[in-house]
């Protein structure tokens, strides 16, 4: 029997950050200190590579491409457990997902955070909050994930715990509070002082495995007391009783402070800040102690919800291991011996050999083999319960599917995963049918695994095209086609995913009438097409909104759905250059029907033609994807970098100098101007500058660019014909 106490000792956490902040290095140390591995490998360095980066491409490029899951058991800094208010917890089970930092693989972060109960937000203590830090923070807020912050790389020149804390406050609007004071700085960093216990922690041994606890160094006593007072002021407010005692001049006890911090973290109102150097093996064990102590268990996390399709209401999901099964497939990996489905169990217990139901397909699924993942290695298990993250081998489903234990719950579906739209595409082809078969097999696998990866056939040219989140995203998949499937593919030039939209509103009134000897076709639609107002837009998702304002039954209800489909049919090809249309709202206000001649098809055709006419009268424009670009460069190249970005139609948002002396330039640049930027930046900075780029929004093309885009599009469509 699974008890609540066992679930209370479980933590499901993610480790997320800007690229190259040290997430995978931190995870490697956690595995080592929890006795899951016996040798620490580095992300870069020519060795076996970090445990969580198991793909060859990850080891070669030194970046995380896919999220990897593992389970560790934390026995406390002393190895005897973590002491909580209700006694000693000898062992805390922690399911960890190490996520990519590069924005091209952002869906890996999205689907991981969707199923996690807490997270560690890793920041570079020199650079502080960077562009992807902002993206990751936004994703955490989307799924209400409590987090701890870890300022990594405290041994580097320019590192500052105080600057890191201030950046969290100013740039991310966190209530960030330091829980430690550093001992030493930069190269002299060698430990931390815990502000709650007023003890100094040093990390000895070849791999920092021996934690030495001493009194606070004499030269830090005053600074520690000052910082501790600031910390108590900030955290005492989360418990009225503690706050009252504190205001009366009584200092809170250690347990009372732990209680306040836990409340603050789990209410998402407090971000405790820890520090260390994962690469130099310092500070990791204290961070793990905080994970066990403050981040929520499946019992205390934000209560998940499911949608009831019968009542269209939201249902709270109680994480009871004895309840009816409710689980979600959040990641799919297609392997040689069948599909590997990463699954979070929210309610009930899942046993090997059981039959469950997929609420999307309405089909039965038999659970054969179940495994607990440790990066690429797996451990067979027979049972898993509410709060567990496991993988199921050999079942057929899609990412985001909900599983239930009996057909009485077929009406339930767990909240889906936010999937960003692709902004770049390219053509891909093979020289013969044999290569084509290999390529098709590979693309089918990638399509199933990654919701942000799209494959389609261009209707005009018949060529196969792939679309994704960026150049690196597609480059990785092309390389995987060659390595994993032996498909020698030829890749065309990258193409920008332009969009069309409207700027004014227009009325429409269209009658479709076709009468022959027998029954004919008749349908009239009347209404207004207008742009979505700004507050209704979602920069990534909202493309079409339909409002039915028919009164008096002028169009019977059974034809309203056909009208909506007809309007939406036209959204695929706009009037200017046949690009998809976004951010339009249709108001269907009147119409006419015929007792005999009206049909779904008649109203669908009427709506289609009405939409085509209306769009042309709404001042249509072409929009281009604009990217948020962050360039980090030595000061001497700042002028060249800014000048080059401006020449690419970039809008410079500002620049700042980080504590390490490098300049960070922020800009918004159209994607069409950023192809090949990596090589150009390397050339102008002698290889010393780096950059990151992510989708920001769609913006109207300048008139001259719009004319060029329309001309090239017309030329392409003509040549395809």
XYZ file of C-alpha atoms in Angstrom:
721
model
C 0.000 0.000 0.000
C 1.425 3.366 -1.031
C 1.221 5.796 1.869
C 0.993 9.569 1.799
C 4.258 9.656 3.758
C 6.054 7.978 0.854
C 4.576 10.515 -1.587
C 5.519 13.341 0.785
C 9.158 12.252 0.394
C 9.001 12.575 -3.431
C 10.128 15.631 -5.405
C 9.614 16.094 -9.153
C 11.950 18.864 -10.273
C 13.410 20.344 -13.423
C 16.740 22.081 -13.900
C 16.360 24.949 -16.363
C 18.415 27.943 -17.470
C 19.955 29.972 -20.261
C 22.278 27.964 -22.500
C 25.729 27.293 -21.011
C 24.750 28.250 -17.469
C 25.778 24.861 -16.113
C 22.525 22.861 -15.852
C 23.973 19.570 -17.048
C 27.149 20.068 -14.995
C 24.986 20.635 -11.919
C 22.931 17.506 -12.651
C 26.125 15.463 -13.032
C 27.212 16.522 -9.522
C 23.793 15.705 -8.090
C 24.035 12.199 -9.569
C 27.495 11.804 -8.032
C 26.521 13.003 -4.560
C 23.468 10.713 -4.609
C 25.665 7.692 -5.512
C 24.059 7.228 -8.940
C 27.424 7.511 -10.720
C 30.949 6.929 -9.454
C 32.868 9.196 -11.800
C 32.091 12.764 -12.791
C 32.240 13.448 -16.535
C 32.337 16.923 -18.042
C 29.990 18.307 -20.686
C 33.010 19.160 -22.818
C 36.427 17.638 -22.678
C 36.641 14.632 -24.953
C 35.661 12.049 -22.342
C 32.513 9.976 -22.152
C 30.444 13.143 -21.801
C 27.960 14.087 -19.086
C 25.574 11.317 -18.054
C 22.447 13.253 -19.017
C 23.782 14.178 -22.484
C 23.570 10.692 -23.950
C 23.187 11.540 -27.676
C 26.386 11.661 -29.722
C 25.410 15.073 -31.093
C 25.009 16.395 -27.544
C 28.492 15.201 -26.621
C 30.020 16.678 -29.785
C 28.348 20.077 -29.529
C 28.496 20.298 -25.722
C 24.815 21.279 -25.474
C 21.652 19.555 -24.290
C 19.265 18.807 -27.166
C 16.662 16.577 -25.528
C 15.477 16.605 -21.936
C 16.676 13.619 -19.935
C 15.078 12.132 -16.827
C 16.654 10.407 -13.850
C 15.748 9.433 -10.295
C 18.047 9.955 -7.312
C 17.708 9.392 -3.572
C 19.009 12.189 -1.377
C 20.154 11.124 2.091
C 21.019 14.575 3.403
C 24.364 16.334 3.747
C 25.384 14.016 6.593
C 24.021 10.904 4.896
C 21.511 10.470 7.725
C 18.558 12.224 6.164
C 17.161 15.733 6.091
C 15.680 16.897 9.401
C 12.162 18.274 9.042
C 9.783 19.569 11.692
C 7.984 16.193 11.837
C 11.144 14.132 12.313
C 13.967 12.731 10.203
C 13.315 11.948 6.567
C 15.994 9.348 5.912
C 15.706 9.474 2.147
C 14.049 11.862 -0.289
C 13.260 10.500 -3.737
C 13.915 13.132 -6.397
C 12.847 12.723 -10.031
C 14.970 15.154 -12.076
C 14.552 16.349 -15.644
C 17.553 18.151 -17.152
C 16.222 20.432 -19.903
C 17.931 22.133 -22.885
C 18.926 25.776 -22.619
C 18.879 26.583 -26.341
C 15.594 28.188 -27.344
C 15.354 26.065 -30.509
C 14.525 23.136 -28.226
C 12.106 25.087 -26.047
C 9.337 22.478 -26.349
C 11.519 20.160 -24.262
C 11.323 22.716 -21.454
C 7.594 23.284 -21.989
C 6.585 19.659 -21.717
C 8.918 19.010 -18.800
C 7.656 21.949 -16.744
C 4.088 20.888 -17.545
C 4.516 17.735 -15.433
C 6.948 18.955 -12.748
C 6.147 20.201 -9.255
C 9.222 22.391 -8.707
C 12.376 23.628 -10.409
C 15.892 24.940 -9.985
C 16.494 28.089 -12.027
C 20.233 28.150 -12.725
C 21.866 31.520 -13.440
C 25.452 32.391 -14.276
C 26.630 34.535 -11.347
C 28.596 36.713 -13.793
C 25.977 37.261 -16.521
C 22.943 37.076 -14.234
C 19.555 36.987 -15.960
C 20.050 36.353 -19.698
C 17.584 36.105 -22.575
C 16.696 32.432 -22.139
C 16.487 32.944 -18.363
C 13.540 35.219 -19.111
C 11.961 32.623 -21.421
C 12.376 29.803 -18.893
C 10.956 31.982 -16.123
C 7.920 32.747 -18.278
C 7.414 29.010 -18.835
C 7.664 28.305 -15.101
C 5.040 30.952 -14.400
C 2.780 29.503 -17.115
C 2.625 26.185 -15.250
C 2.794 27.667 -11.701
C 6.076 25.917 -10.899
C 7.769 26.995 -7.621
C 11.519 27.422 -7.933
C 14.813 27.872 -6.150
C 17.535 29.954 -7.809
C 21.131 28.731 -7.987
C 23.861 31.242 -8.874
C 26.443 29.057 -10.582
C 30.053 29.803 -11.577
C 30.823 31.755 -8.396
C 34.520 31.026 -9.021
C 34.607 33.113 -12.212
C 35.968 36.622 -12.523
C 33.176 39.151 -12.007
C 30.921 36.730 -10.131
C 28.571 38.427 -7.671
C 25.820 36.851 -5.593
C 24.356 40.284 -4.868
C 24.180 41.266 -8.545
C 22.539 37.923 -9.322
C 19.911 38.479 -6.635
C 19.247 42.027 -7.874
C 18.877 40.803 -11.479
C 16.234 38.287 -10.377
C 14.352 41.095 -8.680
C 14.692 43.742 -11.386
C 14.435 41.662 -14.571
C 12.154 38.804 -13.514
C 10.180 40.541 -10.733
C 11.028 37.795 -8.251
C 11.026 38.286 -4.509
C 14.611 36.965 -4.504
C 16.226 36.503 -1.098
C 19.775 35.300 -0.476
C 19.911 32.241 1.781
C 23.712 32.204 1.905
C 26.711 34.497 2.057
C 29.738 33.576 -0.108
C 33.074 32.743 1.515
C 35.733 34.225 -0.724
C 35.229 35.644 -4.182
C 36.021 34.678 -7.781
C 39.089 32.369 -7.774
C 39.108 32.524 -3.977
C 35.527 31.267 -3.631
C 35.631 28.209 -1.387
C 32.343 27.889 0.504
C 29.117 29.422 1.761
C 27.606 30.535 5.060
C 24.045 29.347 5.735
C 22.081 32.380 6.962
C 19.585 30.234 8.869
C 22.016 28.109 10.888
C 24.915 30.606 10.797
C 27.258 27.762 9.861
C 30.012 27.805 7.243
C 30.074 25.006 4.655
C 33.283 23.970 2.909
C 33.589 21.253 0.272
C 36.679 19.043 0.544
C 37.952 16.014 -1.346
C 38.745 15.537 -5.023
C 35.086 16.045 -5.974
C 33.813 18.173 -3.082
C 32.148 15.110 -1.562
C 33.266 15.829 1.996
C 31.204 18.648 3.485
C 33.008 20.345 6.352
C 30.866 22.458 8.686
C 32.542 25.154 10.792
C 31.861 28.434 12.558
C 31.445 31.572 10.446
C 34.857 33.083 9.567
C 35.535 36.018 11.902
C 35.811 38.571 9.086
C 32.296 37.699 7.839
C 30.377 37.715 11.141
C 29.054 41.272 10.821
C 28.145 40.903 7.144
C 26.382 37.603 7.814
C 24.341 39.113 10.666
C 23.297 42.022 8.469
C 22.291 39.776 5.577
C 20.522 37.378 7.961
C 18.370 40.219 9.306
C 17.399 41.131 5.741
C 16.495 37.488 5.073
C 14.360 37.194 8.229
C 12.542 40.451 7.382
C 11.684 39.015 3.963
C 10.551 35.509 4.973
C 8.814 36.061 8.333
C 5.808 37.630 6.601
C 4.705 34.243 5.220
C 3.520 33.063 8.642
C 1.428 35.411 10.788
C 2.445 33.792 14.060
C 6.157 34.029 13.251
C 5.775 37.604 12.028
C 4.003 38.613 15.230
C 6.777 37.134 17.383
C 9.409 38.798 15.222
C 7.753 42.212 15.497
C 7.779 41.791 19.267
C 11.556 41.399 19.170
C 11.753 37.610 19.430
C 14.024 35.982 16.847
C 12.393 33.086 14.934
C 13.810 29.615 15.484
C 15.452 27.637 12.679
C 12.343 25.480 12.224
C 10.122 28.564 12.088
C 12.321 30.066 9.371
C 12.230 26.796 7.399
C 8.442 26.831 7.701
C 8.172 30.418 6.436
C 10.479 29.768 3.485
C 8.551 26.647 2.517
C 5.264 28.576 2.534
C 6.807 31.402 0.482
C 8.304 29.048 -2.116
C 5.204 26.900 -2.560
C 2.958 29.957 -2.881
C 5.290 31.187 -5.689
C 5.852 34.427 -3.743
C 9.463 33.754 -2.728
C 12.600 32.700 -4.600
C 15.385 31.598 -2.228
C 18.805 32.184 -3.802
C 21.669 29.717 -3.353
C 25.148 29.845 -4.833
C 28.130 27.736 -5.747
C 30.272 26.381 -8.542
C 29.036 23.084 -9.946
C 32.191 22.655 -12.042
C 34.385 23.170 -8.956
C 32.099 20.908 -6.864
C 31.016 23.587 -4.392
C 27.561 24.329 -3.002
C 25.599 21.505 -4.644
C 24.823 19.502 -1.493
C 23.366 22.538 0.289
C 21.165 23.197 -2.731
C 19.908 19.598 -2.617
C 19.053 20.040 1.043
C 16.904 23.030 0.072
C 15.190 21.011 -2.695
C 14.227 18.331 -0.169
C 13.131 20.878 2.408
C 11.255 23.567 0.445
C 10.062 22.352 -2.974
C 6.619 20.710 -2.976
C 5.813 17.015 -3.065
C 3.009 15.657 -5.293
C 0.758 16.122 -2.249
C 1.525 19.810 -1.722
C 2.144 21.060 -5.273
C -0.329 23.245 -7.149
C -3.289 20.920 -7.602
C -3.511 19.686 -11.206
C -6.784 19.893 -13.117
C -8.493 17.926 -15.864
C -11.138 18.962 -18.364
C -14.461 17.107 -18.288
C -15.681 16.946 -21.900
C -19.208 15.982 -20.793
C -19.772 19.115 -18.701
C -16.999 21.315 -20.171
C -15.910 22.024 -16.588
C -12.511 21.862 -14.901
C -12.065 19.066 -12.368
C -9.489 19.094 -9.551
C -7.254 16.014 -9.493
C -6.475 14.704 -5.982
C -3.133 12.817 -6.028
C -4.508 9.696 -4.338
C -2.618 6.459 -5.137
C -5.782 4.488 -4.351
C -7.953 6.545 -6.719
C -8.871 5.916 -10.357
C -5.854 6.114 -12.647
C -5.160 9.441 -14.363
C -1.826 9.826 -16.172
C -0.350 11.934 -18.961
C 2.121 11.096 -21.734
C 4.317 14.183 -21.960
C 7.207 13.048 -24.140
C 7.559 10.467 -26.914
C 10.785 8.852 -28.118
C 10.578 6.405 -31.025
C 13.256 3.748 -30.579
C 14.443 0.593 -32.335
C 12.356 -1.694 -30.141
C 9.246 0.455 -29.939
C 8.004 3.750 -28.635
C 9.216 5.013 -25.253
C 6.495 7.107 -23.611
C 7.492 9.343 -20.696
C 4.497 9.486 -18.366
C 3.508 11.431 -15.240
C 0.980 9.687 -13.000
C -1.323 12.187 -11.303
C -3.759 9.823 -9.599
C -4.032 6.116 -8.889
C -1.530 3.323 -9.437
C -0.301 1.856 -12.734
C 0.736 -1.797 -12.784
C 2.578 -3.807 -15.394
C 0.182 -5.944 -17.459
C -2.852 -3.712 -16.848
C -5.144 -2.371 -19.549
C -5.784 1.386 -19.579
C -7.725 3.721 -21.859
C -6.483 6.594 -24.025
C -9.129 9.333 -23.734
C -8.138 10.928 -27.053
C -8.285 7.797 -29.234
C -10.929 6.079 -27.029
C -8.875 2.878 -27.370
C -7.599 0.324 -24.868
C -3.854 0.153 -24.254
C -2.105 -2.737 -22.522
C 0.864 -1.775 -20.356
C 3.695 -4.189 -21.094
C 7.073 -3.015 -19.868
C 7.488 -0.097 -17.443
C 10.859 1.457 -16.638
C 12.391 4.126 -14.437
C 14.739 6.260 -16.530
C 18.292 7.151 -15.568
C 19.239 9.232 -18.607
C 19.616 6.604 -21.370
C 19.678 3.653 -18.963
C 16.502 2.109 -17.660
C 15.421 0.053 -14.687
C 12.451 -2.285 -15.015
C 9.623 -1.693 -12.530
C 6.301 -3.457 -11.940
C 4.281 -0.618 -10.464
C 4.167 3.185 -10.249
C 1.836 5.442 -8.285
C 0.532 9.010 -8.133
C 3.449 11.439 -8.187
C 5.768 9.151 -10.182
C 7.455 9.987 -13.489
C 8.203 6.812 -15.430
C 8.409 5.540 -19.014
C 6.245 2.931 -20.731
C 7.754 0.816 -23.518
C 5.922 -0.222 -26.664
C 2.573 1.584 -26.531
C 1.201 3.763 -29.325
C 0.098 7.266 -28.328
C 0.887 10.933 -28.900
C 2.489 13.552 -26.698
C -0.161 15.070 -24.421
C -2.484 12.033 -24.372
C -4.346 11.221 -21.151
C -4.637 7.669 -19.786
C -7.397 6.523 -17.411
C -7.966 3.227 -15.664
C -11.558 2.589 -16.752
C -13.978 3.777 -19.400
C -16.040 5.647 -16.776
C -13.381 8.403 -16.946
C -13.103 8.601 -20.753
C -14.484 12.138 -20.549
C -11.375 13.428 -18.696
C -8.323 14.962 -20.313
C -5.400 16.656 -18.593
C -4.357 20.143 -19.672
C -2.253 20.041 -22.820
C 1.208 21.406 -23.485
C 1.848 24.860 -24.943
C 3.497 24.388 -28.360
C 5.165 27.411 -30.044
C 4.715 27.879 -33.772
C 7.640 27.208 -36.164
C 9.252 30.274 -37.741
C 11.689 28.795 -40.261
C 11.450 26.150 -42.954
C 13.585 24.581 -45.655
C 13.217 22.066 -48.451
C 14.740 18.612 -48.146
C 15.181 15.960 -50.815
C 16.984 12.707 -51.702
C 18.554 11.431 -54.905
C 16.666 8.114 -55.224
C 13.762 6.085 -53.850
C 15.943 4.108 -51.447
C 17.198 7.286 -49.795
C 13.655 8.688 -49.887
C 12.378 5.712 -47.866
C 15.075 6.252 -45.209
C 14.309 9.957 -45.050
C 10.563 9.361 -44.739
C 11.124 6.903 -41.899
C 13.314 9.409 -40.044
C 10.958 12.341 -40.566
C 8.014 10.271 -39.326
C 9.954 9.497 -36.144
C 10.952 13.138 -35.536
C 7.410 14.330 -36.262
C 6.047 12.022 -33.581
C 8.660 13.032 -31.012
C 8.681 16.807 -31.431
C 5.462 18.892 -31.683
C 7.452 21.947 -32.867
C 8.897 20.031 -35.838
C 6.617 20.099 -38.898
C 6.819 18.158 -42.167
C 4.649 18.937 -45.165
C 4.582 18.728 -48.937
C 4.512 22.011 -50.829
C 1.319 21.868 -52.886
C 2.732 23.854 -55.800
C 6.193 22.285 -56.148
C 5.587 18.862 -54.603
C 8.827 19.158 -52.602
C 9.132 18.008 -48.992
C 9.610 20.845 -46.521
C 10.484 20.806 -42.837
C 9.783 23.626 -40.386
C 11.039 24.332 -36.886
C 12.109 26.838 -34.255
C 15.442 27.904 -35.729
C 18.442 27.017 -37.877
C 20.049 24.853 -35.182
C 16.785 22.984 -34.614
C 16.565 21.932 -38.276
C 20.327 21.412 -38.574
C 20.197 18.843 -35.760
C 17.378 16.908 -37.447
C 19.158 16.892 -40.813
C 22.284 15.553 -39.108
C 20.236 12.899 -37.298
C 18.738 11.794 -40.631
C 22.251 11.151 -41.899
C 23.570 9.443 -38.761
C 20.618 7.466 -37.471
C 18.920 6.563 -40.743
C 21.745 6.730 -43.291
C 19.733 9.129 -45.461
C 21.931 11.362 -47.616
C 19.711 14.398 -47.989
C 20.047 17.627 -49.919
C 18.880 20.724 -48.101
C 17.546 23.888 -49.703
C 18.016 27.442 -48.486
C 16.116 28.363 -45.296
C 12.795 30.123 -45.862
C 11.018 32.518 -43.537
C 7.474 31.690 -42.440
C 5.741 34.956 -43.346
C 2.145 35.617 -42.317
C -0.623 37.874 -43.567
C -3.133 39.837 -41.507
C -5.629 42.680 -41.823
C -5.536 46.229 -40.473
C -9.130 47.472 -40.923
C -12.585 45.925 -40.694
C -15.063 45.272 -43.495
C -18.632 44.041 -43.830
C -19.457 41.009 -45.930
C -22.687 39.797 -47.506
C -22.401 36.844 -49.834
C -25.033 34.551 -51.277
C -24.083 31.211 -52.769
C -26.851 30.151 -55.130
C -26.728 27.248 -57.548
C -29.983 25.766 -58.728
C -30.343 22.935 -61.198
C -33.168 20.619 -62.166
C -33.133 18.832 -58.795
C -32.059 20.104 -55.380
C -29.598 22.984 -55.610
C -27.295 24.846 -53.250
C -28.249 27.953 -51.298
C -26.661 29.818 -48.420
C -26.265 33.471 -47.465
C -23.877 34.797 -44.816
C -23.745 38.376 -43.505
C -21.366 39.821 -40.945
C -18.131 41.645 -40.167
C -14.442 40.734 -40.415
C -12.084 42.709 -38.196
C -8.554 42.465 -36.806
C -8.170 40.967 -33.352
C -7.667 43.802 -30.877
C -4.289 43.813 -29.114
C -5.515 42.589 -25.735
C -7.091 39.527 -27.388
C -3.950 38.506 -29.243
C -1.518 35.845 -28.163
C 1.698 36.501 -30.076
C 2.242 32.813 -30.786
C -1.158 31.164 -30.939
C -4.266 33.197 -31.696
C -4.892 33.138 -35.435
C -8.655 32.992 -35.834
C -11.681 33.768 -33.672
C -15.262 33.050 -34.673
C -18.252 34.702 -32.987
C -21.766 33.488 -33.756
C -24.234 36.393 -33.352
C -27.119 34.866 -35.305
C -30.491 35.614 -33.729
C -33.891 34.322 -34.685
C -32.541 31.295 -36.541
C -31.893 33.053 -39.860
C -29.150 30.448 -40.293
C -30.152 27.162 -38.621
C -27.798 25.947 -35.890
C -26.820 22.845 -37.830
C -25.117 25.021 -40.471
C -23.125 27.282 -38.097
C -20.254 24.799 -37.874
C -20.035 24.644 -41.681
C -19.869 28.450 -41.807
C -16.992 28.478 -39.309
C -15.104 25.874 -41.339
C -15.653 27.890 -44.515
C -14.225 31.040 -42.948
C -11.251 29.090 -41.614
C -10.568 27.433 -44.993
C -9.398 30.786 -46.356
C -6.927 31.364 -43.493
C -4.385 29.030 -45.102
C -3.719 31.317 -48.075
C -3.895 35.083 -47.854
C -4.708 37.396 -50.801
C -1.254 39.026 -51.103
C 1.199 36.148 -51.398
C -0.694 33.013 -50.315
C 0.820 32.973 -46.808
C -1.331 31.899 -43.823
C -3.538 34.637 -42.358
C -3.450 35.358 -38.601
C -5.237 37.546 -36.032
C -8.671 37.783 -37.644
C -12.064 37.760 -35.962
C -15.306 36.930 -37.741
C -18.736 38.054 -36.528
C -21.522 36.098 -38.243
C -24.623 38.259 -37.769
C -27.255 37.302 -40.331
C -28.000 35.179 -43.349
C -30.643 33.171 -45.139
C -31.288 29.521 -45.740
C -33.559 27.456 -47.995
C -35.663 24.559 -46.736
C -34.537 22.266 -49.559
C -31.390 23.705 -51.159
C -29.388 24.647 -48.054
C -26.671 22.230 -46.875
C -23.387 22.171 -44.994
C -21.506 22.424 -48.276
C -23.576 25.383 -49.490
C -22.902 27.411 -46.345
C -19.243 26.394 -46.291
C -18.806 27.664 -49.865
C -20.699 30.886 -49.041
C -18.508 31.529 -45.997
C -15.363 30.793 -47.991
C -16.233 33.284 -50.730
C -17.398 35.910 -48.218
C -14.094 35.633 -46.368
C -12.071 35.996 -49.591
C -13.938 39.171 -50.514
C -13.772 40.640 -47.008
C -10.012 40.114 -46.542
C -9.269 42.078 -49.716
C -11.261 45.001 -48.299
C -9.502 44.970 -44.899
C -6.137 46.485 -45.876
C -4.161 43.193 -45.833
C -0.437 43.303 -45.009
C 2.422 40.800 -44.886
C 4.061 40.189 -41.500
C 7.517 38.803 -40.800
C 8.833 36.985 -37.708
C 11.063 39.211 -35.592
C 13.644 37.592 -33.321
C 14.893 38.712 -29.941
C 18.695 38.655 -30.296
C 21.199 38.907 -27.459
C 24.876 39.275 -28.379
C 27.640 38.996 -25.775
C 30.860 40.564 -27.012
C 34.129 42.046 -25.737
C 33.900 45.822 -25.489
C 36.209 46.478 -28.472
C 33.721 44.848 -30.871
C 30.599 46.555 -29.522
C 30.479 49.178 -32.281
C 30.863 46.581 -35.029
C 28.168 44.371 -33.533
C 25.651 47.222 -33.152
C 26.415 48.531 -36.638
C 25.959 45.095 -38.171
C 22.663 44.472 -36.367
C 21.387 47.885 -37.507
C 22.320 47.051 -41.093
C 20.117 43.948 -40.758
C 17.105 46.176 -39.981
C 17.630 45.485 -36.288
C 16.128 47.664 -33.578
C 18.679 48.037 -30.789
C 16.899 47.706 -27.431
C 19.906 48.626 -25.338
C 23.255 47.378 -24.108
C 24.853 46.755 -20.721
C 28.210 45.666 -19.392
C 28.229 42.541 -17.251
C 30.510 42.178 -14.200
C 32.965 40.176 -16.302
C 33.591 43.214 -18.527
C 31.722 41.940 -21.601
C 29.002 43.947 -23.323
C 25.529 42.460 -23.812
C 23.657 43.963 -26.776
C 19.897 43.354 -27.004
C 18.073 43.840 -30.277
C 15.040 42.797 -32.277
C 15.927 41.706 -35.809
C 13.796 40.235 -38.629
C 14.534 36.525 -39.055
C 15.097 36.965 -42.789
C 18.173 39.084 -42.016
C 19.729 36.613 -39.554
C 20.657 33.724 -41.849
C 24.398 33.095 -41.680
C 24.799 35.463 -38.733
C 26.846 32.957 -36.758
C 29.726 33.044 -39.274
C 29.539 36.817 -39.699
C 29.665 37.406 -35.934
C 32.611 35.049 -35.581
C 34.499 36.928 -38.290
C 33.896 40.416 -36.922
C 34.828 39.466 -33.333
C 37.756 37.096 -33.934
C 35.522 34.312 -32.615
C 35.072 35.968 -29.201
C 31.414 37.026 -29.417
C 28.416 34.743 -28.934
C 24.705 35.213 -29.459
C 21.314 33.696 -28.705
C 18.124 34.224 -30.651
C 14.472 33.429 -30.037
C 11.153 34.283 -31.635
C 9.664 37.526 -30.309
C 6.623 38.462 -32.427
C 5.275 39.074 -35.909
C 5.568 42.633 -37.268
C 4.394 44.313 -40.454
C 6.963 44.224 -43.240
C 8.153 47.621 -44.488
C 6.517 48.409 -47.852
C 9.684 47.796 -49.886
C 10.274 44.426 -48.183
C 6.628 43.486 -48.681
C 6.937 44.255 -52.395
C 10.063 42.062 -52.653
C 8.415 39.208 -50.736
C 5.330 39.338 -52.963
C 7.447 39.389 -56.123
C 9.567 36.414 -55.038
C 6.492 34.507 -53.931
C 4.731 35.147 -57.244
C 7.855 34.034 -59.116
C 8.023 30.833 -57.052
C 4.339 30.035 -57.511
C 4.642 30.673 -61.259
C 7.698 28.397 -61.582
C 5.940 25.648 -59.599
C 3.012 25.801 -61.998
